Tab-separated table of N, CA and C in Angstrom:
chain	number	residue	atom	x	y	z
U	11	UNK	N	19.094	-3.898	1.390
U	11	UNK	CA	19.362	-2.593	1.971
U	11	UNK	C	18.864	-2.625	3.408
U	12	UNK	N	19.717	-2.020	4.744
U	12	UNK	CA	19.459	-1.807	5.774
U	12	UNK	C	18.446	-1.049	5.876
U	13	UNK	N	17.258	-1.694	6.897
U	13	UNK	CA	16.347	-0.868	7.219
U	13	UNK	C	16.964	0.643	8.296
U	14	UNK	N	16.188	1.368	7.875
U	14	UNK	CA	16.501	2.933	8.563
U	14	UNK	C	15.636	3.143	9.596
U	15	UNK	N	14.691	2.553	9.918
U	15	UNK	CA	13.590	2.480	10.884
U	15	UNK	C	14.166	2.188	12.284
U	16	UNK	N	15.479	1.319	12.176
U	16	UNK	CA	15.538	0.678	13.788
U	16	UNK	C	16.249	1.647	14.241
U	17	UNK	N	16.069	1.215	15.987
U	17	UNK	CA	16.558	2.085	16.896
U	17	UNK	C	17.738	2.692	16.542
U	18	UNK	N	18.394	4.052	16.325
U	18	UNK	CA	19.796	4.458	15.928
U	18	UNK	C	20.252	4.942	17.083
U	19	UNK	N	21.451	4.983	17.183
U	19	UNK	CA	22.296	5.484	18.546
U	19	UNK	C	21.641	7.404	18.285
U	20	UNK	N	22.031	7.923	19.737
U	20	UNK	CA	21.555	9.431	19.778
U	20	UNK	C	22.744	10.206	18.826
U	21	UNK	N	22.184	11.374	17.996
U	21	UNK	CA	22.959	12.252	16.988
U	21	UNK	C	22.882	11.632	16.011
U	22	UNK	N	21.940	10.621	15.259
U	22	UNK	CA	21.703	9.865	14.294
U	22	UNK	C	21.157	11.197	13.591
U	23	UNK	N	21.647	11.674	12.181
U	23	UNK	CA	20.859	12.863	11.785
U	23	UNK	C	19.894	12.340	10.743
U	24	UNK	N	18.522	12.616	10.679
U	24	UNK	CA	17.403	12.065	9.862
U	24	UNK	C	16.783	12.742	8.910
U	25	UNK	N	16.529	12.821	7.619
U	25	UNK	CA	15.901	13.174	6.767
U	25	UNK	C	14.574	13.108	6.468
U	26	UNK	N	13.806	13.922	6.292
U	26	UNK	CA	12.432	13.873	5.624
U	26	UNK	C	12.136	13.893	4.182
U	27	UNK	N	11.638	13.119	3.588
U	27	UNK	CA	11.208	13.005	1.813
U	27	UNK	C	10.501	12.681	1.760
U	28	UNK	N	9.968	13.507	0.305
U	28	UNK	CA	8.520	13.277	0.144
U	28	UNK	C	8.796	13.070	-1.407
U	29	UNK	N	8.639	11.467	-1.998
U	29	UNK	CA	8.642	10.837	-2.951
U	29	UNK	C	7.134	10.856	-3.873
U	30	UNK	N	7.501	11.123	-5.528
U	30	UNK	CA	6.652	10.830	-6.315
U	30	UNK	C	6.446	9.695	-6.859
U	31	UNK	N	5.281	8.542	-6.443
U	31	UNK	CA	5.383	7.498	-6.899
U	31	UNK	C	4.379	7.371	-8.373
U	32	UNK	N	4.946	6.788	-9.322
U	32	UNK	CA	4.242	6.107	-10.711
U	32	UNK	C	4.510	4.987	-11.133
U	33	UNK	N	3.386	4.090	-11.412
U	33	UNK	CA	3.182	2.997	-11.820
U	33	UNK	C	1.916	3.120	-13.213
U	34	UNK	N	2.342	1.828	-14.114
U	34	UNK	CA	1.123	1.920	-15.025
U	34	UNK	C	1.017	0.282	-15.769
U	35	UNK	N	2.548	-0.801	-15.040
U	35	UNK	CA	2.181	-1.837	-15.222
U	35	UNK	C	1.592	-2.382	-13.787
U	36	UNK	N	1.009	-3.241	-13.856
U	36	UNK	CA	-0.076	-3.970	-13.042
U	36	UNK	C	0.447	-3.150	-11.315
U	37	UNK	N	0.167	-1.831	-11.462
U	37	UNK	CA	-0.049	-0.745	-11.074
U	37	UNK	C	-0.881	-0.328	-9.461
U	38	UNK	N	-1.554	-1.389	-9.545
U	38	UNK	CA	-1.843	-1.857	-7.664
U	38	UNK	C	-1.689	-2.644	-7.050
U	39	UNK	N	-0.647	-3.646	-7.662
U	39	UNK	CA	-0.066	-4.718	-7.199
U	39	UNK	C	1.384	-4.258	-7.000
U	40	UNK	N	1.957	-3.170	-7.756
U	40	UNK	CA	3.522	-2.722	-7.795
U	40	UNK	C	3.114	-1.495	-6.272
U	41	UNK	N	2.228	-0.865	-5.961
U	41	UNK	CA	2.166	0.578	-5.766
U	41	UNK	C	1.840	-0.206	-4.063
U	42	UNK	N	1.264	-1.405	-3.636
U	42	UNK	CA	1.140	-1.821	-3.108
U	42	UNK	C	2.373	-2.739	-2.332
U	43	UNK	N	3.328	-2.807	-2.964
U	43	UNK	CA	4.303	-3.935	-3.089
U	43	UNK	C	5.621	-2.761	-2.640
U	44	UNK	N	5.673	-1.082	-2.957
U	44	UNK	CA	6.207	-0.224	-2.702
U	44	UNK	C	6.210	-0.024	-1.529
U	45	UNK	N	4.651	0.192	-1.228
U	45	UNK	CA	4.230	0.668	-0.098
U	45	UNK	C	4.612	-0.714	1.633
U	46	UNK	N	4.949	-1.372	1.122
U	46	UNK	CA	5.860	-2.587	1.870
U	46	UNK	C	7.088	-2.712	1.950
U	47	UNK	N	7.437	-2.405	1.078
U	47	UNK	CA	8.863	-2.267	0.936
U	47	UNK	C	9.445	-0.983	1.789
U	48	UNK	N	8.958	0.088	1.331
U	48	UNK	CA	9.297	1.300	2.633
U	48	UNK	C	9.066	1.646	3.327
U	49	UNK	N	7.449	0.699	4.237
U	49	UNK	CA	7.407	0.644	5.321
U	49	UNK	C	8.159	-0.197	5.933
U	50	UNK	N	9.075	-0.914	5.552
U	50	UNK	CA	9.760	-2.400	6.163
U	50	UNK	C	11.523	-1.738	6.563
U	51	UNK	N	11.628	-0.649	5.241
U	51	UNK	CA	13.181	-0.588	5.138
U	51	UNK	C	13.262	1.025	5.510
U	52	UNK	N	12.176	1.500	6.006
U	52	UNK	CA	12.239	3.278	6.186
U	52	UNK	C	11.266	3.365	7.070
U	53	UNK	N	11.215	4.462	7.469
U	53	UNK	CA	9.952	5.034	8.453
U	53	UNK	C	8.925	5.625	7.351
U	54	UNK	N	7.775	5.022	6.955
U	54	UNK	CA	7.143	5.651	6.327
U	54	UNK	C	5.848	6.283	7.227
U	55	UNK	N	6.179	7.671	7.011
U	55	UNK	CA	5.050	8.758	8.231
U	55	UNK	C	3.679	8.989	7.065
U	56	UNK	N	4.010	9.408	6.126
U	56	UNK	CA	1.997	9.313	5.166
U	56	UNK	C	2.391	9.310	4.194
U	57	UNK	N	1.249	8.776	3.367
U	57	UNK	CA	1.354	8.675	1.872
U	57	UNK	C	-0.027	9.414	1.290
U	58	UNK	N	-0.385	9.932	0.350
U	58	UNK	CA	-1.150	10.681	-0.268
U	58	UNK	C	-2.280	9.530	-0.737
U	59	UNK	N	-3.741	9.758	-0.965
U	59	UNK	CA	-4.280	9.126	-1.468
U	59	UNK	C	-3.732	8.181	-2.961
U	60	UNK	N	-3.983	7.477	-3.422
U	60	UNK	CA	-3.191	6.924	-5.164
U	60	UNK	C	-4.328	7.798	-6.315
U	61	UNK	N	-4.399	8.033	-7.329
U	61	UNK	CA	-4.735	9.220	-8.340
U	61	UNK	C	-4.875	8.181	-9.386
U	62	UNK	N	-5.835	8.168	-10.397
U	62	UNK	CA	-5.176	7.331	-11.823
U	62	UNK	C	-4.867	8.790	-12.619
U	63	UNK	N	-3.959	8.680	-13.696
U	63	UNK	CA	-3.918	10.008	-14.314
U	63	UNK	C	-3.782	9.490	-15.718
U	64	UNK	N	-3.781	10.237	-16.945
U	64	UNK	CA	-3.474	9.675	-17.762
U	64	UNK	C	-2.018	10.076	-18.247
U	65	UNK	N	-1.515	8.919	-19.252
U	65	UNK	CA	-0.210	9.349	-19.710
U	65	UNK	C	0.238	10.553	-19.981
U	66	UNK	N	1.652	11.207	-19.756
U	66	UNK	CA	2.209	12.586	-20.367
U	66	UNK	C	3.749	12.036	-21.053
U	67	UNK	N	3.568	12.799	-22.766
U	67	UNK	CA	4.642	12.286	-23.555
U	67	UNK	C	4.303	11.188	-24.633
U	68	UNK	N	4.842	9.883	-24.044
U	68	UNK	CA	4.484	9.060	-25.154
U	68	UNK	C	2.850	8.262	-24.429
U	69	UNK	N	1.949	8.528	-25.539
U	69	UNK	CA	0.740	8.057	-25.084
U	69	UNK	C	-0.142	6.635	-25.409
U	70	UNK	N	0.905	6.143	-26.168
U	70	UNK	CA	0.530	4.715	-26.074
U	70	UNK	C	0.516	3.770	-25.457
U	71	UNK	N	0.195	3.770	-24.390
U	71	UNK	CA	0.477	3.233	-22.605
U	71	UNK	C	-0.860	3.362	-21.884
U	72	UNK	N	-1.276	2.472	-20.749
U	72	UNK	CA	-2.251	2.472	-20.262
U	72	UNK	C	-2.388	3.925	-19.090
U	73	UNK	N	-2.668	3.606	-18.230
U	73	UNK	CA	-2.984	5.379	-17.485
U	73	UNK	C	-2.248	4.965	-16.255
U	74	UNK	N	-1.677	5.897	-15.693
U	74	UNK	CA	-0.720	5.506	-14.416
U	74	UNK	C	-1.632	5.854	-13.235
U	75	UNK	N	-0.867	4.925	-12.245
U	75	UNK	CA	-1.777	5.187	-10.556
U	75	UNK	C	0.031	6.128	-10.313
U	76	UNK	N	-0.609	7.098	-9.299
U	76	UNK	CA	0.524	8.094	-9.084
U	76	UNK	C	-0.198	8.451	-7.843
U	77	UNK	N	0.746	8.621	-6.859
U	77	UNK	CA	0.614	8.636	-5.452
U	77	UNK	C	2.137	9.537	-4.730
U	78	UNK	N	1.944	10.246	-3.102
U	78	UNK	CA	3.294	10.997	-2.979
U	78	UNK	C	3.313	10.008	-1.911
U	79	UNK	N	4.628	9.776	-1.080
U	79	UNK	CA	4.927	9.307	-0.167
U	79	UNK	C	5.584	10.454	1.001
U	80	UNK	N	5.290	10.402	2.025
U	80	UNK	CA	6.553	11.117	2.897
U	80	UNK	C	7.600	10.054	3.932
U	81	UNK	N	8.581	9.986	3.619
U	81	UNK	CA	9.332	8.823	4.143
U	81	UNK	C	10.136	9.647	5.759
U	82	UNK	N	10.959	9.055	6.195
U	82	UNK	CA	12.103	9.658	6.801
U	82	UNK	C	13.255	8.544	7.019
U	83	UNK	N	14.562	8.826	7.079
U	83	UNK	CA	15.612	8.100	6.264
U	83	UNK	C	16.938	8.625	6.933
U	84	UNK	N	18.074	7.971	7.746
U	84	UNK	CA	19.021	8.263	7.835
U	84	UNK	C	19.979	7.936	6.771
U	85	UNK	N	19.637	8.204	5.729
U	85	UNK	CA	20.817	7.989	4.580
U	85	UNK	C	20.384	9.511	4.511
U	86	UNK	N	21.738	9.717	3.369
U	86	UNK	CA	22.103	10.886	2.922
U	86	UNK	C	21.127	10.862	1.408
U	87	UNK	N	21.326	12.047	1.062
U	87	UNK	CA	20.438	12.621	-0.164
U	87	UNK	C	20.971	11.094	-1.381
U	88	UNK	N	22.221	11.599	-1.736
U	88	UNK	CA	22.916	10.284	-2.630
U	88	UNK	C	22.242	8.940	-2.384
U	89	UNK	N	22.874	8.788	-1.272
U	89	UNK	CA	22.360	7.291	-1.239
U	89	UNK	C	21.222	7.166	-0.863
U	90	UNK	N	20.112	7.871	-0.399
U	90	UNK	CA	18.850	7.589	-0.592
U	90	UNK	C	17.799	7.018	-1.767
U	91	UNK	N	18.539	8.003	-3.094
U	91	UNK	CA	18.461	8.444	-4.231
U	91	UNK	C	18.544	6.963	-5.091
U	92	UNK	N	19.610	6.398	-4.596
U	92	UNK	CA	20.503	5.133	-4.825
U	92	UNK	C	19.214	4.073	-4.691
U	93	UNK	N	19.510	3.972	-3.230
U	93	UNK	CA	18.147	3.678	-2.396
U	93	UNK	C	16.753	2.987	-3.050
U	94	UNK	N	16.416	4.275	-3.533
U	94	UNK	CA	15.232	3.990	-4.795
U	94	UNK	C	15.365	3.178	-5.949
U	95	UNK	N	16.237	3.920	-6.600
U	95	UNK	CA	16.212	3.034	-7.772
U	95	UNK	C	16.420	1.702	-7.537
U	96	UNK	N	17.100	1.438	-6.413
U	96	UNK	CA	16.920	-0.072	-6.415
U	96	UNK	C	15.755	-0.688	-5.957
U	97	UNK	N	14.977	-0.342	-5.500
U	97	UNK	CA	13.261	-0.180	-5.063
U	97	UNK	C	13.137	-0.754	-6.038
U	98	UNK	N	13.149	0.208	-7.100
U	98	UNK	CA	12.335	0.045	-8.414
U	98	UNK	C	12.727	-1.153	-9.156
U	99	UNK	N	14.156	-1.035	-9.024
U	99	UNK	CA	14.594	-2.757	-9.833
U	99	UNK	C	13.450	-3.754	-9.309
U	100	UNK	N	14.186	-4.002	-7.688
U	100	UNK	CA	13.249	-5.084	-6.917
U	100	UNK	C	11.725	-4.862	-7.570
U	101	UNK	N	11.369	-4.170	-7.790
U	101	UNK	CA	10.035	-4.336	-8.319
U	101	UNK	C	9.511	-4.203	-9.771
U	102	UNK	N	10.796	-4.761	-10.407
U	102	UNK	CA	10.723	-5.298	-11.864
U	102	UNK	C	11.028	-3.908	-13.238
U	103	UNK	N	11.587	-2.863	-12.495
U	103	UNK	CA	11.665	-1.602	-13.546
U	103	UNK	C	12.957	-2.080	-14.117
U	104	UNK	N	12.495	-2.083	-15.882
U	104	UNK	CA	13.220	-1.887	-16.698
U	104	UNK	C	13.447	-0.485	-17.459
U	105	UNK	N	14.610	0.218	-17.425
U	105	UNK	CA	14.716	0.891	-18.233
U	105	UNK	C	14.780	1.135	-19.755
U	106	UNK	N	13.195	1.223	-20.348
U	106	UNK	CA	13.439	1.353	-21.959
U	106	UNK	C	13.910	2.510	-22.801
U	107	UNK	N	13.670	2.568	-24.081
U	107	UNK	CA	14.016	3.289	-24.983
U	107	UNK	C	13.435	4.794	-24.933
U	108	UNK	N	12.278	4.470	-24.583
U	108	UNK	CA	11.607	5.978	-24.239
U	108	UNK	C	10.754	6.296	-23.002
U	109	UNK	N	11.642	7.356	-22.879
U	109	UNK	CA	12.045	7.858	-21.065
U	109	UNK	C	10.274	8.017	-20.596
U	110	UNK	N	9.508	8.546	-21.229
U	110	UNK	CA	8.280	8.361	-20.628
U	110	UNK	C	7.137	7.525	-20.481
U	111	UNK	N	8.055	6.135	-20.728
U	111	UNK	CA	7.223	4.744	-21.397
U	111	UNK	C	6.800	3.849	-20.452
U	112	UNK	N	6.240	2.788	-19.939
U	112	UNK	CA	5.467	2.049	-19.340
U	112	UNK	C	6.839	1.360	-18.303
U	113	UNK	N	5.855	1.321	-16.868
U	113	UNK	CA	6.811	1.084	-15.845
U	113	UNK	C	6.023	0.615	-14.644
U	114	UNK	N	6.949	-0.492	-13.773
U	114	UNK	CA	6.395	-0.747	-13.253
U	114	UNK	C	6.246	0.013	-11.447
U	115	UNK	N	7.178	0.433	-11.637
U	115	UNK	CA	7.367	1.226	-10.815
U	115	UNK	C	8.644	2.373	-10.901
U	116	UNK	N	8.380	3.832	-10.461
U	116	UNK	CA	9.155	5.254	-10.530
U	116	UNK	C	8.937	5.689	-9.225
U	117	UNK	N	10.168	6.033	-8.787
U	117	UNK	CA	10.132	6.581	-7.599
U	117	UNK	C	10.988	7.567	-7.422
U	118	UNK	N	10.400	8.860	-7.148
U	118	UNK	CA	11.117	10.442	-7.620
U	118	UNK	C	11.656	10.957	-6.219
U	119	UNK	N	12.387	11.657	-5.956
U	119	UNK	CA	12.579	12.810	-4.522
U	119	UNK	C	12.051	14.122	-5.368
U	120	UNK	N	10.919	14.236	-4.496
U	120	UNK	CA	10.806	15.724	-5.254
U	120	UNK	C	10.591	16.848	-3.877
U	121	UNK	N	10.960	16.393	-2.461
U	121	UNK	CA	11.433	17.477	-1.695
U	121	UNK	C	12.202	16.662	-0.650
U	122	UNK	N	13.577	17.149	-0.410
U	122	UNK	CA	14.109	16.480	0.588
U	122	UNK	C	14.896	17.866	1.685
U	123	UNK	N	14.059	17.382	2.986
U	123	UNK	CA	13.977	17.979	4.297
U	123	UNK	C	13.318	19.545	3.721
U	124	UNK	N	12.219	19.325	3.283
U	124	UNK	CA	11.298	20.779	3.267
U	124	UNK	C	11.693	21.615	1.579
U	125	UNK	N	12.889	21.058	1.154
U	125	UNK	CA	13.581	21.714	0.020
U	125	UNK	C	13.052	20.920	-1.188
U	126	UNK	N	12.277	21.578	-2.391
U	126	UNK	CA	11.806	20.829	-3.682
U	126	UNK	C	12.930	20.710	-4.261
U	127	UNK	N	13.409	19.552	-4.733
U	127	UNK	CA	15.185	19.160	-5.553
U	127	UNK	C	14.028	18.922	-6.979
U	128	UNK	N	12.958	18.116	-7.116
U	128	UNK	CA	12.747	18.155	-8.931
U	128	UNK	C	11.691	18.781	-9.010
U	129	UNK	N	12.047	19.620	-10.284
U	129	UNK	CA	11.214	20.672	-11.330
U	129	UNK	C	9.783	20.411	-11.433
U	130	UNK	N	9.631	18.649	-11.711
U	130	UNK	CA	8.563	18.004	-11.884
U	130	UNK	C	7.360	18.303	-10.974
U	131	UNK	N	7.696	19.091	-9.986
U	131	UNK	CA	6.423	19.691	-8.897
U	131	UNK	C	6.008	20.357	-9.340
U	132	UNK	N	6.692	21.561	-10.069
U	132	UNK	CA	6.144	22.376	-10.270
U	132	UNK	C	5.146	22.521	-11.930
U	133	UNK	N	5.819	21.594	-12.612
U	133	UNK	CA	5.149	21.344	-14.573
U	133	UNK	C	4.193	20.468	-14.538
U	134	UNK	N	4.010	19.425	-13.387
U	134	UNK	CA	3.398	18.141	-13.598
U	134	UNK	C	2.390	18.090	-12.517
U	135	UNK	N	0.766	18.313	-12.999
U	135	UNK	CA	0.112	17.850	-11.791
U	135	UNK	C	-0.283	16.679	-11.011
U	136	UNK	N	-0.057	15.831	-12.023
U	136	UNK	CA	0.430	14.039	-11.465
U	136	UNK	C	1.309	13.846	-10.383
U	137	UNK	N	2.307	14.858	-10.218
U	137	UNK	CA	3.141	15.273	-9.002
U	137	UNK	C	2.659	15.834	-8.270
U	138	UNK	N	2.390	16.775	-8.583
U	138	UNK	CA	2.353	18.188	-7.772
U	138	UNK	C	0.423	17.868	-6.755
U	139	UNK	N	-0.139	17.104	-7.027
U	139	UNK	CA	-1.502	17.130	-6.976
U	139	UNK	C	-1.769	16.291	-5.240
U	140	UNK	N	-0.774	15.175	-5.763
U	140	UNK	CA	-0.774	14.187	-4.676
U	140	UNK	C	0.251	14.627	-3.311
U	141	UNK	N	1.616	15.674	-3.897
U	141	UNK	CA	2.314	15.975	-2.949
U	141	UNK	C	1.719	16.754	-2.377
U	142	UNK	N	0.758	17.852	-3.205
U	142	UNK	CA	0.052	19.096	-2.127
U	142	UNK	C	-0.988	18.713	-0.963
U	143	UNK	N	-1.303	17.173	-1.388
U	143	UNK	CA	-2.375	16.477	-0.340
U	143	UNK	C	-1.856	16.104	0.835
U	144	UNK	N	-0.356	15.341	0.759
U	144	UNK	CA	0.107	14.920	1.173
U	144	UNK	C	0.990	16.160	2.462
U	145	UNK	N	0.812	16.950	1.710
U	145	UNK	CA	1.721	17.866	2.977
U	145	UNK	C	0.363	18.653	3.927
U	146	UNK	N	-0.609	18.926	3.338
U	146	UNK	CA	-1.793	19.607	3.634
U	146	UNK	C	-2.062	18.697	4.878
U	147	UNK	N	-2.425	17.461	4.588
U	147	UNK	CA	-2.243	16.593	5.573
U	147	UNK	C	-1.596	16.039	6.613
U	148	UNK	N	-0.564	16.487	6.672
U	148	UNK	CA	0.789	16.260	7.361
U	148	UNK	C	1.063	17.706	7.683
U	149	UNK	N	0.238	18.675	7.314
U	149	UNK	CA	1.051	19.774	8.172
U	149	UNK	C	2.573	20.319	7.595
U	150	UNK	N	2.446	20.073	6.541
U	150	UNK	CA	4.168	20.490	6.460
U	150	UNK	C	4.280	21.239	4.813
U	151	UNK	N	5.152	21.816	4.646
U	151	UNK	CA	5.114	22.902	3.394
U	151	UNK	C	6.437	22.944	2.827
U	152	UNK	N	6.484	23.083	1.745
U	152	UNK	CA	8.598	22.914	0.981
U	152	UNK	C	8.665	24.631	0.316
U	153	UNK	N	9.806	24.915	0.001
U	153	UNK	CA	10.175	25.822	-0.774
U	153	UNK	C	11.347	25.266	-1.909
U	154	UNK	N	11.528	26.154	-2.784
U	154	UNK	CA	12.009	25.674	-3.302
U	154	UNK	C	13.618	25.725	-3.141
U	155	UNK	N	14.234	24.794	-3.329
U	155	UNK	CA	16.137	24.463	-2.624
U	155	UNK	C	16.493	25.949	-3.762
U	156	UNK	N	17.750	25.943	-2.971
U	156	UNK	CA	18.724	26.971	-3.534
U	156	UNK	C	19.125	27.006	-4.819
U	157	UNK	N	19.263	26.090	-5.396
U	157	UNK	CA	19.424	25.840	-6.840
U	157	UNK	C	18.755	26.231	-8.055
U	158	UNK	N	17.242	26.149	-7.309
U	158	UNK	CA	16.199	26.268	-8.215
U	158	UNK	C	16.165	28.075	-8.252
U	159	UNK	N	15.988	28.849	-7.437
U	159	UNK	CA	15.633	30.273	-7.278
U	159	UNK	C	16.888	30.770	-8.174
């Protein structure tokens, strides 16, 4: 994937996101390995301290490191979205049988350009804990997108 970081011609229109990251297989070696990857292929402006939390759902799993990112990105919402999940391949995510099960890396949009797009901010403080640091810090605040209200 083309890095988004290099110089773009003027009227390049740019996005701000602020990603939920989770890991819980070898979990500072993946979260670390992220954090390279989208500084290399994105503008990454801050990332939130990393959190250990424990599992939510299925709890037979070790405890996840969960961290927010704020990126910025001339791709569009879609292919940003896209974007990620292939992140996550490159960094060994298999999709199993049960959706809340051990991974090596998850990488969420949970506000894109100031607008919260997943729910998960608001039910989950594993989310919601690291993004509120992360904007507190950065100066910057979301509402929630049109969809949601």
């Amino acid at each position: 994937m083309p890095s988004t970081s290099s110089h773009a011609t003027l009227g390049t229109a740019y996005h701000e996101c602020v990603i939920s990251l989770g890991s819980n297989i070898q979990p500072d070696q993946h979260y670390t390995q992220a954090l390279a990857i989208l500084g290399q292929e994105c503008e990454l402006v801050a990332n939130s301290q990393a959190i250990r939390t424990s599992p939510v759902g299925f709890q037979q799993q070790p405890d996840f490191l969960n961290a927010a990112l704020l990126v910025r990105t001339s791709f569009d919402y879609t292919a940003f979205r896209a974007y990620l999940k292939e992140v996550e391949e490159r960094l060994g995510r298999i999709r199993g049988p049960i959706k809340s099960g051990p991974r090596t890396m998850d990488l969420d949009i949970v506000a894109w350009d100031g607008e919260v797009v997943d729910t998960a901010y608001y039910h989950h403080d594993y989310v919601r804990g690291p993004v509120d640091e992360l904007l507190a810090a950065t100066g910057r605040s979301v509402t929630p997108s049109a969809s949601m209200q």
